[in-house]
Structures are given as C-alpha cells and as structure tokens.
Coordinates of C-alpha atoms and ligand atoms in Angstrom, one line a residue:
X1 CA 3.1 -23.7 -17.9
X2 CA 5.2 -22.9 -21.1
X3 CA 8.4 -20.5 -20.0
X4 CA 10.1 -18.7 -22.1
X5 CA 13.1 -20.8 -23.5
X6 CA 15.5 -17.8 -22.8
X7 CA 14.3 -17.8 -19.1
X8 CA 14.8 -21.8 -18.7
X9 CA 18.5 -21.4 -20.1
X10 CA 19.7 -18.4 -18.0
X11 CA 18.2 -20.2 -14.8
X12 CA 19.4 -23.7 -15.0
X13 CA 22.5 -22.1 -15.7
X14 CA 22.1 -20.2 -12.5
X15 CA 20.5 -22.9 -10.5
X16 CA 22.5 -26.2 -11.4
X17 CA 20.5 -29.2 -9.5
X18 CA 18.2 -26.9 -8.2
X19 CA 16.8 -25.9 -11.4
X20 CA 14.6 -28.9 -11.4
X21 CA 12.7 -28.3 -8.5
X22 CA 12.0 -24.5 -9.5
X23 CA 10.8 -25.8 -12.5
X24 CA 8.7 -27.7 -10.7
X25 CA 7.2 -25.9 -8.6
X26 CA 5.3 -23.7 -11.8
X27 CA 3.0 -26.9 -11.8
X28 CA 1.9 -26.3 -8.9
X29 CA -1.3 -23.5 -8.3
X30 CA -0.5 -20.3 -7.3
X31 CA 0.2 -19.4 -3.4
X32 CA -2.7 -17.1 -2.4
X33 CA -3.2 -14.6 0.9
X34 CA -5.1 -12.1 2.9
X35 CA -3.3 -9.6 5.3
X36 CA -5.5 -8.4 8.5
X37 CA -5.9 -4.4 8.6
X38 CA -5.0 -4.0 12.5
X39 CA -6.5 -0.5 11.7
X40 CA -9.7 -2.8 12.4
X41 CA -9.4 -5.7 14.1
X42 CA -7.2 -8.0 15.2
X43 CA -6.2 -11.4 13.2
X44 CA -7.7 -14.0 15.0
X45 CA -11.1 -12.2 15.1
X46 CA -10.8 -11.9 10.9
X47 CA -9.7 -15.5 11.1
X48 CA -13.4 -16.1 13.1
X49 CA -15.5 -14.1 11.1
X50 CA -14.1 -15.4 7.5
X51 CA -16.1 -18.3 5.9
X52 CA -13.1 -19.8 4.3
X53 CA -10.3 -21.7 5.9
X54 CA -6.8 -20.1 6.9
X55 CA -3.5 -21.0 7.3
X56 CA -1.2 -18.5 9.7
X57 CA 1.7 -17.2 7.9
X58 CA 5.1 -17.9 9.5
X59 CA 6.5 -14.6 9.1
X60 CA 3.6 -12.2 8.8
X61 CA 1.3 -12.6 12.4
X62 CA -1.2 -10.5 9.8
X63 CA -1.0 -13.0 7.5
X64 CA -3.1 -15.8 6.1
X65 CA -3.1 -18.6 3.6
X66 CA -6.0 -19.4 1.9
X67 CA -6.7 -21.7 -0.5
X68 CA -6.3 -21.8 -4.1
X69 CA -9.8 -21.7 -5.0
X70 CA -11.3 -19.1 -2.2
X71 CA -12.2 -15.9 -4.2
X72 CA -11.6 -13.4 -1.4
X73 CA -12.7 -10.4 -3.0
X74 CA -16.1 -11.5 -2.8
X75 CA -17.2 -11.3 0.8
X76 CA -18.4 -7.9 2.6
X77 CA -15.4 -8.0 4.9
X78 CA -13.4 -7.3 1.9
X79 CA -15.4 -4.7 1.1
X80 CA -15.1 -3.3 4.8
X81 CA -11.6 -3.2 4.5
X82 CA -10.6 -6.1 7.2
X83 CA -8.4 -7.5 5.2
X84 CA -5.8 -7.1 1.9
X85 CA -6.1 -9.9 -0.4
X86 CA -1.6 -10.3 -0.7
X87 CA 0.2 -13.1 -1.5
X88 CA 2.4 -14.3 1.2
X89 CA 6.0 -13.3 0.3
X90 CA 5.0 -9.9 -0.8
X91 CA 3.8 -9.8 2.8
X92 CA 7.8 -10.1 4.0
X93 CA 9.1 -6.4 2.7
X94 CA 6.9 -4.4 5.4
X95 CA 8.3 -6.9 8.5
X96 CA 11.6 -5.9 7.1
X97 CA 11.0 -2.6 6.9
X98 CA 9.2 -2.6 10.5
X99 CA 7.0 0.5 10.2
X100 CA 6.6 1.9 14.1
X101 CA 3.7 4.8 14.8
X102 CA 5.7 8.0 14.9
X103 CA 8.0 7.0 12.0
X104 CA 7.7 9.3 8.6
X105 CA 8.0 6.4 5.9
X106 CA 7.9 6.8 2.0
X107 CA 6.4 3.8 -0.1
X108 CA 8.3 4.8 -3.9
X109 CA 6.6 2.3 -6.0
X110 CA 3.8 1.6 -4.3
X111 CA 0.6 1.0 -6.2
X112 CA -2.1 -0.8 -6.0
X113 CA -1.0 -0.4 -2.6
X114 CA -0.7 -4.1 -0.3
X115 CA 2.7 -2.8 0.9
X116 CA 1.4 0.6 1.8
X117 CA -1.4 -0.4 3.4
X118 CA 0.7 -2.8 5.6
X119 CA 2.7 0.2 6.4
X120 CA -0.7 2.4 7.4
X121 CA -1.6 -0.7 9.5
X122 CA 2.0 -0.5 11.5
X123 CA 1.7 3.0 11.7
X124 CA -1.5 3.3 13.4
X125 CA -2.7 6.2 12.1
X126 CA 0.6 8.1 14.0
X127 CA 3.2 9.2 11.9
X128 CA 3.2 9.8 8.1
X129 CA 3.3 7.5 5.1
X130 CA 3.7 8.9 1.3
X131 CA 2.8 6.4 -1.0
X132 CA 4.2 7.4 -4.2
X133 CA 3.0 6.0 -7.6
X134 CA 4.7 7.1 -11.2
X135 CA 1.8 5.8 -13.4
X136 CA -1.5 8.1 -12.9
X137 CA -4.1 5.0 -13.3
X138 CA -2.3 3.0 -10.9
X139 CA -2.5 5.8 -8.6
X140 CA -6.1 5.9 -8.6
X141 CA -6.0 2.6 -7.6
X142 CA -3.3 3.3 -4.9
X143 CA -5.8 5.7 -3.4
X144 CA -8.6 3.7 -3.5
X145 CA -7.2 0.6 -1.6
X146 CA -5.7 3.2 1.0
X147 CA -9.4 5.1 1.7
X148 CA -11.0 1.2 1.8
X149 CA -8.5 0.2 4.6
X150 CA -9.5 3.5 6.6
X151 CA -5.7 4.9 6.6
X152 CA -5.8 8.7 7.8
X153 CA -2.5 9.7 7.5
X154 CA -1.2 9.3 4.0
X155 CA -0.5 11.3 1.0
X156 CA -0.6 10.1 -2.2
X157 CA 1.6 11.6 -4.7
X158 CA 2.4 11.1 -8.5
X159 CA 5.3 11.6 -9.5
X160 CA 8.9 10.5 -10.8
X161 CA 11.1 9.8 -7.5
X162 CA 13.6 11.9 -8.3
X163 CA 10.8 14.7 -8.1
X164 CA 10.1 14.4 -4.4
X165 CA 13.6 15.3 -3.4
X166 CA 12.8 18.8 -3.2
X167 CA 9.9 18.4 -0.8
X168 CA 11.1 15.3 1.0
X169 CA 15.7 15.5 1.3
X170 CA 17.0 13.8 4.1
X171 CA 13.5 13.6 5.8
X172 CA 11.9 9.7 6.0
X173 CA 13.4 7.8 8.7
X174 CA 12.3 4.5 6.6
X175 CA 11.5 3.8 2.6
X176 CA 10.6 0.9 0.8
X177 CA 11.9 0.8 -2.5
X178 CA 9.6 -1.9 -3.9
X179 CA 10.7 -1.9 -7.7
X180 CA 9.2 -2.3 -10.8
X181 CA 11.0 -5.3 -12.1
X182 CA 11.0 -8.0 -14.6
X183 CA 8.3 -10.3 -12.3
X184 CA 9.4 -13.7 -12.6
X185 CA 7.7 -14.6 -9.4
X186 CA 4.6 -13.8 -10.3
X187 CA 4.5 -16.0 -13.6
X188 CA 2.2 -18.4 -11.6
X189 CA -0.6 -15.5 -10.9
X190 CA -0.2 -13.0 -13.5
X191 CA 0.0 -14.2 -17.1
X192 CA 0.8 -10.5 -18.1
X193 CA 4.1 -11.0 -16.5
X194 CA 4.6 -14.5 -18.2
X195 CA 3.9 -12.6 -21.6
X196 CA 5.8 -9.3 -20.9
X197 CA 9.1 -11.1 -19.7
X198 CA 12.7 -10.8 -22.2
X199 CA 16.1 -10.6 -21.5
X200 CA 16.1 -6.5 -22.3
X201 CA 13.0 -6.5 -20.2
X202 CA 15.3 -7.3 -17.5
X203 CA 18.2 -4.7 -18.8
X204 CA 15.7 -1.8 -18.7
X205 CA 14.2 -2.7 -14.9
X206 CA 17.9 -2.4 -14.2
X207 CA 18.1 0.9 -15.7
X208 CA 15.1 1.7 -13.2
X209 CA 15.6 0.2 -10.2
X210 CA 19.1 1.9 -10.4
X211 CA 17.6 5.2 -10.7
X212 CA 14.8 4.7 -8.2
X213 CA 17.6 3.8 -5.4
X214 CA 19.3 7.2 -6.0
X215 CA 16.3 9.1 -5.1
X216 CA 15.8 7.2 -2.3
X217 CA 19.0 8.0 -1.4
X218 CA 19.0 11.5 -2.0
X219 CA 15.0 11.3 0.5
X220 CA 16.6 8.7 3.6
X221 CA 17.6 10.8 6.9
X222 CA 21.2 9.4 7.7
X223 CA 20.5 6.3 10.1
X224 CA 17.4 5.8 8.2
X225 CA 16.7 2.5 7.2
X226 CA 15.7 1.4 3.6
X227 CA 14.8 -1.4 2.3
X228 CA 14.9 -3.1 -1.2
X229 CA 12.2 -5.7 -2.7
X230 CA 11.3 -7.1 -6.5
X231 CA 9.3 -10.2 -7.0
X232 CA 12.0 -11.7 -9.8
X233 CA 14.8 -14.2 -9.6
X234 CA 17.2 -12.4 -11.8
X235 CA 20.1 -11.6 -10.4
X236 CA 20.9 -8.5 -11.9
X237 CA 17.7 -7.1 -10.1
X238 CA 18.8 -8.8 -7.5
X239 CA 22.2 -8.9 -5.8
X240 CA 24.0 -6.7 -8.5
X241 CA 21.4 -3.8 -8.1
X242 CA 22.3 -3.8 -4.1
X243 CA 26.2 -5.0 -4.4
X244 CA 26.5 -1.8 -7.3
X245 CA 24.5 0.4 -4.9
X246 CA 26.4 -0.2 -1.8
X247 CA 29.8 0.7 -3.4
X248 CA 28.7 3.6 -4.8
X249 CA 26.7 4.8 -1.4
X250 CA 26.9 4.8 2.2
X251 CA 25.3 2.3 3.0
X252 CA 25.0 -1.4 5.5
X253 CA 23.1 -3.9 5.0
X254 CA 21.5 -5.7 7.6
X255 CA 21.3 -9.5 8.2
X256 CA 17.5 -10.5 7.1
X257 CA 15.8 -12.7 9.7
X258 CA 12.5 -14.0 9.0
X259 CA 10.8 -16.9 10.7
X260 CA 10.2 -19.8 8.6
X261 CA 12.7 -18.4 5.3
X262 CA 16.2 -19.3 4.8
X263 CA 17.8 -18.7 1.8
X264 CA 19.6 -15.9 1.2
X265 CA 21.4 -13.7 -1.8
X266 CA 23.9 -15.6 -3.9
X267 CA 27.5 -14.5 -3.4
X268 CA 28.1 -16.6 -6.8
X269 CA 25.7 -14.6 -8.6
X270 CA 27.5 -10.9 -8.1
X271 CA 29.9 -9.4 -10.3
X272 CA 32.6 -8.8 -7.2
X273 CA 31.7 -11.6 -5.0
X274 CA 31.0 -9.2 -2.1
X275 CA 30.2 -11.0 0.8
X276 CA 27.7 -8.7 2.2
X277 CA 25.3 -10.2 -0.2
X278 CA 24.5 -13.2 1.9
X279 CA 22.4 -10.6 4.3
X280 CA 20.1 -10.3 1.9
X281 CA 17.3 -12.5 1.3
X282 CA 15.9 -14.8 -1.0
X283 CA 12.4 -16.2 -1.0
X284 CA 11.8 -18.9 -3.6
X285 CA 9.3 -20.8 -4.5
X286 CA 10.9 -24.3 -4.3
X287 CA 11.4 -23.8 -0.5
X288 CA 9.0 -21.2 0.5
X289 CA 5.3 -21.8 0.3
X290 CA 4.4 -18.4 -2.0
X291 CA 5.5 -17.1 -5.0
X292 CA 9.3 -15.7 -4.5
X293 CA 10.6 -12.6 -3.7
X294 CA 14.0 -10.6 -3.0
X295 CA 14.6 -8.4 -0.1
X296 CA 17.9 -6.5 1.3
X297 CA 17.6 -4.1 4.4
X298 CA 20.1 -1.1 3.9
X299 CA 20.6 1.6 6.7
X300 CA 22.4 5.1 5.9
X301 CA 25.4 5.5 7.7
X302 CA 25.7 9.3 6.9
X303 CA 24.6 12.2 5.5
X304 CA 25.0 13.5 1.7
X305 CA 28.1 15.5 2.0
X306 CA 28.4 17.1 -1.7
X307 CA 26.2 19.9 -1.9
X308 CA 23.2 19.1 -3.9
X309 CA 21.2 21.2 -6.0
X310 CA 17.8 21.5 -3.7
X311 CA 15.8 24.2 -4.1
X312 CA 15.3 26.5 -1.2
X313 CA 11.7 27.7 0.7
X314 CA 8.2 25.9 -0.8
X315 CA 6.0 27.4 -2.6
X316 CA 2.4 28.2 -2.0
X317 CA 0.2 25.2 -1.4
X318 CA -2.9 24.8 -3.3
X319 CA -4.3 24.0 -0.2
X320 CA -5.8 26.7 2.3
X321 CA -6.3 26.6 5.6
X322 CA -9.8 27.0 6.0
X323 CA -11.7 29.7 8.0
X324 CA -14.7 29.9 10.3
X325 CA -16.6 31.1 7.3
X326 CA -15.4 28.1 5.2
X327 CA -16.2 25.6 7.4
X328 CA -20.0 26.4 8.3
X329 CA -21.6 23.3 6.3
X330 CA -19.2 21.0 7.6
X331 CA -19.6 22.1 11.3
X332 CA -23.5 21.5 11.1
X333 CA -22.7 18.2 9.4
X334 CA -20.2 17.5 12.2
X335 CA -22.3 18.7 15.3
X336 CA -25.5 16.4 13.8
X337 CA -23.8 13.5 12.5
X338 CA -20.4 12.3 14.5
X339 CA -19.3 12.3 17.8
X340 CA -17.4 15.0 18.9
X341 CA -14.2 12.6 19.9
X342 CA -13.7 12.3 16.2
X343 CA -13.9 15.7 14.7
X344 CA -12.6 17.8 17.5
X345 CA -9.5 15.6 16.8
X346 CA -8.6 16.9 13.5
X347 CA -10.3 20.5 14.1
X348 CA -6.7 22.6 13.6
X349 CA -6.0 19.9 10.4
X350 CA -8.8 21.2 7.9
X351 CA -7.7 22.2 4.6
X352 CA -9.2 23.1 2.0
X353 CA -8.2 22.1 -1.8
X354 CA -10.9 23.4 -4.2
X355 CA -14.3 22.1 -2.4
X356 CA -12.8 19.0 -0.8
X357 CA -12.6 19.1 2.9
X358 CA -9.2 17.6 4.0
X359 CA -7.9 16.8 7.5
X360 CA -4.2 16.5 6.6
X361 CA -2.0 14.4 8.7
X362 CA -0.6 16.0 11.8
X363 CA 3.0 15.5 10.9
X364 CA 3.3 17.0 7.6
X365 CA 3.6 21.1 7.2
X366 CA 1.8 22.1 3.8
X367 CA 4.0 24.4 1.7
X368 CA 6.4 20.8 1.6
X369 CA 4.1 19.4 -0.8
X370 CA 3.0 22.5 -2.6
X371 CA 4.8 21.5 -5.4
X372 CA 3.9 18.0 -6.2
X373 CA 0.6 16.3 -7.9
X374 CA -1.3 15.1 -5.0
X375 CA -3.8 12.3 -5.3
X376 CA -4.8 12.4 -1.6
X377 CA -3.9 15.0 1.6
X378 CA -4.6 12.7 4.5
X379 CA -8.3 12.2 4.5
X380 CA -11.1 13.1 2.4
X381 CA -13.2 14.7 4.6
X382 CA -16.1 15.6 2.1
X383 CA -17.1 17.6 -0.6
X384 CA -18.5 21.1 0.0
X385 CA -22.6 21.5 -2.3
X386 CA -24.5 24.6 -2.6
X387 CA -25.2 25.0 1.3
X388 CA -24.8 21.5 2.4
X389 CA -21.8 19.5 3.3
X390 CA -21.4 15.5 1.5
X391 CA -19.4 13.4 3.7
X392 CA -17.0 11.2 1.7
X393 CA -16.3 7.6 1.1
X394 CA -12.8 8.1 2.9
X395 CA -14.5 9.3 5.7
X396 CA -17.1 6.6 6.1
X397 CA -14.1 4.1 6.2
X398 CA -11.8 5.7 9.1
X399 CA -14.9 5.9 11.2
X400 CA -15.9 3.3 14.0
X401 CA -19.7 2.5 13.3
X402 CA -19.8 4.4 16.8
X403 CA -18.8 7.2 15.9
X404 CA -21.6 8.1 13.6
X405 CA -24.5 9.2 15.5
X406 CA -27.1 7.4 12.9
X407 CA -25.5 4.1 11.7
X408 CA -27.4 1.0 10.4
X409 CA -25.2 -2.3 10.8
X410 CA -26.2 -5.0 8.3
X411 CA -25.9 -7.9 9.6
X412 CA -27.0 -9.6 6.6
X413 CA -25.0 -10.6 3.3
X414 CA -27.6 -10.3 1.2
X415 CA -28.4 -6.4 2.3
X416 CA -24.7 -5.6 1.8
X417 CA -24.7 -6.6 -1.2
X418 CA -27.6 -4.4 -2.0
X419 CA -25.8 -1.8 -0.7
X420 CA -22.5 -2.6 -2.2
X421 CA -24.7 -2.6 -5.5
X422 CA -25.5 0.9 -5.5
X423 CA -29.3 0.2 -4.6
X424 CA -31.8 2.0 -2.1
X425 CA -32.0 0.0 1.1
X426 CA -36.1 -0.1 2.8
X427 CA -34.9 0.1 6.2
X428 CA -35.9 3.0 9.2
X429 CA -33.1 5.1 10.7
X430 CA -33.5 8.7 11.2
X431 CA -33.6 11.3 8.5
X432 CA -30.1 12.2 7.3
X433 CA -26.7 10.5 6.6
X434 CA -26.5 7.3 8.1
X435 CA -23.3 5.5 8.3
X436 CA -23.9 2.2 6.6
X437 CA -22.0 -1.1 7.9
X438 CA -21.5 -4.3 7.8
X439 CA -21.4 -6.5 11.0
X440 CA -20.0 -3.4 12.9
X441 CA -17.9 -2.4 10.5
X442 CA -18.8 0.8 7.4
X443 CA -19.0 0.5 4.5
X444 CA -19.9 3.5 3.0
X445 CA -22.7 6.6 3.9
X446 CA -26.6 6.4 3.1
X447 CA -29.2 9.5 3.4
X448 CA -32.5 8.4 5.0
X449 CA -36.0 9.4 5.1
X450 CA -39.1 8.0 5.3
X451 CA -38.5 4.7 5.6
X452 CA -35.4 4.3 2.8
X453 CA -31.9 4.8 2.4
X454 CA -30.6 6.5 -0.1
X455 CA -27.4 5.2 -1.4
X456 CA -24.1 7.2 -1.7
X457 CA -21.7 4.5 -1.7
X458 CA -19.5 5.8 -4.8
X459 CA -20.9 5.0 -8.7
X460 CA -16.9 3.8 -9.3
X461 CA -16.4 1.4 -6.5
X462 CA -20.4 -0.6 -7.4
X463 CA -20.4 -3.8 -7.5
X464 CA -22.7 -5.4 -10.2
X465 CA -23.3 -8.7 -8.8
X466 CA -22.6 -10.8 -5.7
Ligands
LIG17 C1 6.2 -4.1 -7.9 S1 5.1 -2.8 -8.2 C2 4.7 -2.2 -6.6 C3 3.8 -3.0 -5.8 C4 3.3 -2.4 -4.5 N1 4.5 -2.0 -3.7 C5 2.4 -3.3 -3.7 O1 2.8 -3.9 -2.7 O2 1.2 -3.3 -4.0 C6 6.1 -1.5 -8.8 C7 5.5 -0.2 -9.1 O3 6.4 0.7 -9.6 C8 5.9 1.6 -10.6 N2 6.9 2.2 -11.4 C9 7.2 1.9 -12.7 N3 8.2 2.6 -13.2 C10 8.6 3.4 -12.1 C11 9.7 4.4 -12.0 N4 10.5 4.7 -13.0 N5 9.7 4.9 -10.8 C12 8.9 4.6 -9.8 N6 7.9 3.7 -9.9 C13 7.8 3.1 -11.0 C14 4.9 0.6 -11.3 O4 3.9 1.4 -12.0 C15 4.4 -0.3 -10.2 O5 3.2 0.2 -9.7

C-alpha cells in the first residue's frame, strides 16, 4: 500500500522500533466483522445459522470475525437485520460506554450507525437513544440501518451538536462522542480515507473534535459518563484532544479495561505529559487483530456552574398527539393484522407528524424536540392513504413474525431474494398484509390475494441481484 510520505515521517518519528511493524501490518488484508443484534437473537444462534465461518471477538461477546473474503452483506440474515457488518475495534467504544436499558444515551456522530445500533441492542428497546448525524445523506443512512435492526426507541436528529443543547442540557446519563477524524485506521478498508488524509486534514478534525466535546459537555448530566473514540493514530486527535479537554473541564477519566487489548495512550505523545493519559486506550493494528482505534472514558464530576444561555419552555411540536378520529384506519389495520400485545403497548405513544403514524419512545416528552430537524420519532408506524392505513418498513422490522396475524416465513434463499428484489411472490396466505420473513425472522410487508403477494418491501432498499 503506498502511504503518504508525510504520514510515514510523522509516525516513525512517533513510533521509533515500532514503526516497522505498523508498517507492516498495511500488507496485511483488512480485519473484517459482524456484531449480533441481541434485539433478535442471541450470538451463538447467528453463529449457527451463518454459512460462513466465525471467530469470537475477545472483547465484544456480540462480536465476530470473519474472513477476509466473506461478503456479509449478501445473505438474507443481513437483510433481516441479525447482524451489523462492523469491524472489530470499532466494536470496543459501545463496551466502554456500557449502554444499560433505562439509560437516556446520545450517539453525536453517529452515522451510518454500527455504534448506535450497538447502543439500541444494549438498551433493549428501554430507555432512549438519539442518534445524531450533521451531514443530511448520511442521516438517511443512519435511519435506515436503525429501522433494519428493529430499534423502537430512537430519534434521529440532524443537526450541529451545539444545536441540541437547548433540547437536551444536562439530560443524557451516557454519550458517545465518536469523531469525525483524520481515519488513519481505516487506510486498509477505505481507500477514501487513504486519499483524503494531510497534515491540515488532521489540524481541521482537531478544530472539530474540540468543538464536538464542548457540546457534549454542555448535554452530559453531572456523573454522566462520556466516552471518546476516532479510528486514527494521530496524536493530536488522540491524547491532546482529551489531555486539552480535561483541563479545561470537569472531568475523570476512567482506566480502560478490555479483554484481550493492552496498549494504552502515550504519556510521550502529550503536550504536558499528564499522567492521566495512560487510562486511555489504544488499539493498534500491530497488536490487535482489527484496524486500530482510540478510546478514553470520561465521567462528569459536576454540574455547569456559569450560567449558560439556554433558552427557556419548547416550542410547539410538529407532532400531534393523535385523536380517536385520527386513528380509525390504523385501529382496523391493528385489530386485523397484529396481535393485540404489540399495539396496545404503544397505544398512549401515537403521534402524528403529517400522515406518518409514530409511536414515540416512552421516555422522551415531545415539545423537547420541537425544535430540531428530526429524521425519525421512535418508530414508523405507517403512513396514513385515502381511507386505508400502510404499515411501514420500520414496523415490519420491530415485529416478531408472531406478532403478525398473517406472516409467510421463507425458508428458502432463493424466495428471499425474490422478495428482497422487489418482485411478486406466488404463494397462498390470506387476503391482506402479510408479514413477510425469512427463517422466522421479517423482512418487510406483502399484500395478498388470490394466490400472490404483492410486494411492499421499499423501492430504495431493492436489491438488484443476489
Ligand atoms: C467516525 S464517523 C461516525 C461513525 C459511527 N459512529 C458508526 O459507528 O457508524 C463520524 C461522523 O461524524 C460526522 N461529522 C462530521 N462533522 C461533524 C461535526 N462537525 N459535528 C458532528 N458530527 C460530524 C460525519 O459525517 C461522520 O458521519
């Protein structure tokens, strides 16, 4: 692999007889993994289904290695949403972190969305994640990956950090600060990153990261825990982002432990020689089997005393609470297609936001959000037609096959992939939507009649061939 001469000075400099071995190690193929989504099943029934080999990961009981050469996006389990495809040291963050149900957790930078997802798994659909994305496409993306693991209690918001403060100061008991950084782990996997990398590259992710952190700050309940990650050596990214951030703010840091990982920030490479650096952790390729990362575990040790400029009362949500009247379609659809256990559930959660149907997570009040550009409420519910209800593809996914009263379960590749295709399936099931799955598991909604279903998995998410 050809680095860029710049890169190789700064880290032999850094590195001394190490520097061989990380050089090394960019001859060598990329690390490649798959997470289990716990919101589904558990990880040694994935690891018995999948028709690829797997390797546990030491510090992730989620986690697998798979080879190399597996493509794991092409199976119907991924398609289910059983799995994440996430490379192994990203997968170290989240244990840090150690999402319990119950907690209210923010994900800043959190597109496509393996880290959030690990979060929703953790959570168990109690408690709250916002998954917050600054770039609008990536967003999409975000959301997508969040309805395809099932996840019923997220919002996903776009926006600047610093924006959230007025709707979310002093409220998340845990944040992952995952930052947008120079990526000089991910050289190996992403050729992007390999092409995009400079020295001012890394200046300006400093500039960031530095930024992002405030806001954090400024959105952590005192005792709240928050936790740090990039996927780049540098250590002005690194260990001067966190030893700059913990003079400047309230803050421990926590002694990393994970199974399996040892090395841990560089004292040497500060600019004050703090000590507390060595808590954090390092995760480099030359010792670790994955692609590298950098994580540091902060909790608050009090509140923001100097009064801050947040702005009082909410305004009016976009979102209404919706009314008997509202809800008639979706009743009818509710009565004839799912089993009472599920919707009676979320029956004082329905909101409306134009003609979507949203159940919004139990946690959250609305008029806290009002303000902000919302991807996603909680769960897509459906969309309200002239006189009919449409269940959505976010709906389809949160569901148990069991909790659809009409289900077909393909337990066939081939069919899936018909399905997956955006093509009619010629099977009998009982006229009207018919949850559509995949050895017990959906993957999207179908309408039936006379001998065919219809297909309603979304145009956006077809595949075009197997
Ligand atoms: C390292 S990636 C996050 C990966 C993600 N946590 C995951 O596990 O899939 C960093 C993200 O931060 C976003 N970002 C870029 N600039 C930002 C900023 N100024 N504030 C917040 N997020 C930003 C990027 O668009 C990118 O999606």
């Amino acid at each position: 692999m050809e680095l860029p001469e710049a890169f190789k000075e700064k880290m032999k400099k850094l590195m001394g007889e190490s520097y061989q071995s990380l050089l090394d190690s960019y001859d060598q193929p990329e690390s490649k993994g798959i997470r289990t989504n716990t919101l589904k099943l558990e990880p040694d029934e994935l690891a018995n289904k999948l028709p690829f080999e797997t390797q546990a990961v030491n510090w992730c009981k989620e986690g697998f290695y798979i080879d190399h050469t597996v493509r794991p996006g092409k199976n119907p389990y991924y398609y289910a949403g059983l799995y994440y495809v996430q490379e192994p040291t990203a997968m170290a963050a989240v244990e840090v972190l150690d999402p319990k149900p119950g907690d209210w957790v923010l994900d800043l930078c959190a597109a496509p969305g393996g880290k959030s997802t690990q979060i929703g798994a953790r959570l168990q659909g109690i408690g709250l994640l916002v998954a917050n994305e600054l770039v609008n496409s990536r967003a999409g993306i975000l959301s997508t990956n969040i309805e395809r693991m099932g996840m019923a209690n997220a919002i996903v918001t776009n926006e600047f950090p610093e924006r959230l403060v007025d709707s979310f100061y002093e409220s998340f008991d845990k944040i992952l600060v995952d930052a947008p950084c120079s990526g000089e782990g991910m050289f190996r996997k992403d050729p992007g990153a390999l092409a995009d990398w400079s020295l001012e590259r890394v200046d300006r992710c400093m500039g960031k990261q530095e930024k992002i952190l405030e806001s954090a700050h400024r959105l952590l309940k005192p005792g709240g825990v928050l936790v740090y990650s990039t996927c780049t050596f540098s250590p002005e990214e690194n260990e001067q982002i966190i030893e700059a951030f913990i003079e400047k703010y309230p803050y421990t840091l926590q002694t990393i432990e994970l199974p399996g990982i040892t090395d841990h920030g560089r004292v040497d490479w500060t600019r004050k020689q703090q000590q507390e650096i060595t808590k954090t952790q390092r995760i480099m390729p030359m010792t670790v089997k994955g692609e590298g990362h950098f994580i540091a575990k902060l909790i608050k040790s009090e509140g923001i005393a100097e009064a801050i400029d947040v702005k009082q009362g909410y305004p009016k949500s976009r979102l209404k609470k919706a009314t008997r009247t509202d809800l008639q379609d979706y009743r009818d659809f509710a009565k004839n297609n799912l089993q009472a256990e599920f919707y009676q559930k979320i029956e004082d959660r329905l909101y409306l936001l134009g003609d979507h149907l949203y159940a919004i997570p139990a946690a959250i009040e609305l008029e806290r959000i009002a303000n902000l550009k919302l991807l996603r409420t909680g769960l897509d519910l459906g969309t309200f037609k002239k006189n009919r209800f449409e269940p959505s593809y976010a709906l389809a996914m949160a569901l148990k096959l069991s909790q659809a009263k009409n289900s077909v379960d393909l337990n066939d590749e081939d069919l899936a992939y018909q399905y997956l295709k955006g093509e009619a399936l010629n099977l009998q099931a009982p006229k009207g939507w018919v949850l559509v799955g995949y050895d017990g598991y959906p993957l999207g909604f179908g309408k039936a009649s006379e001998g065919l279903i219809k297909n309603h998995y979304p145009k956006g998410l077809r595949i075009r061939k197997k």
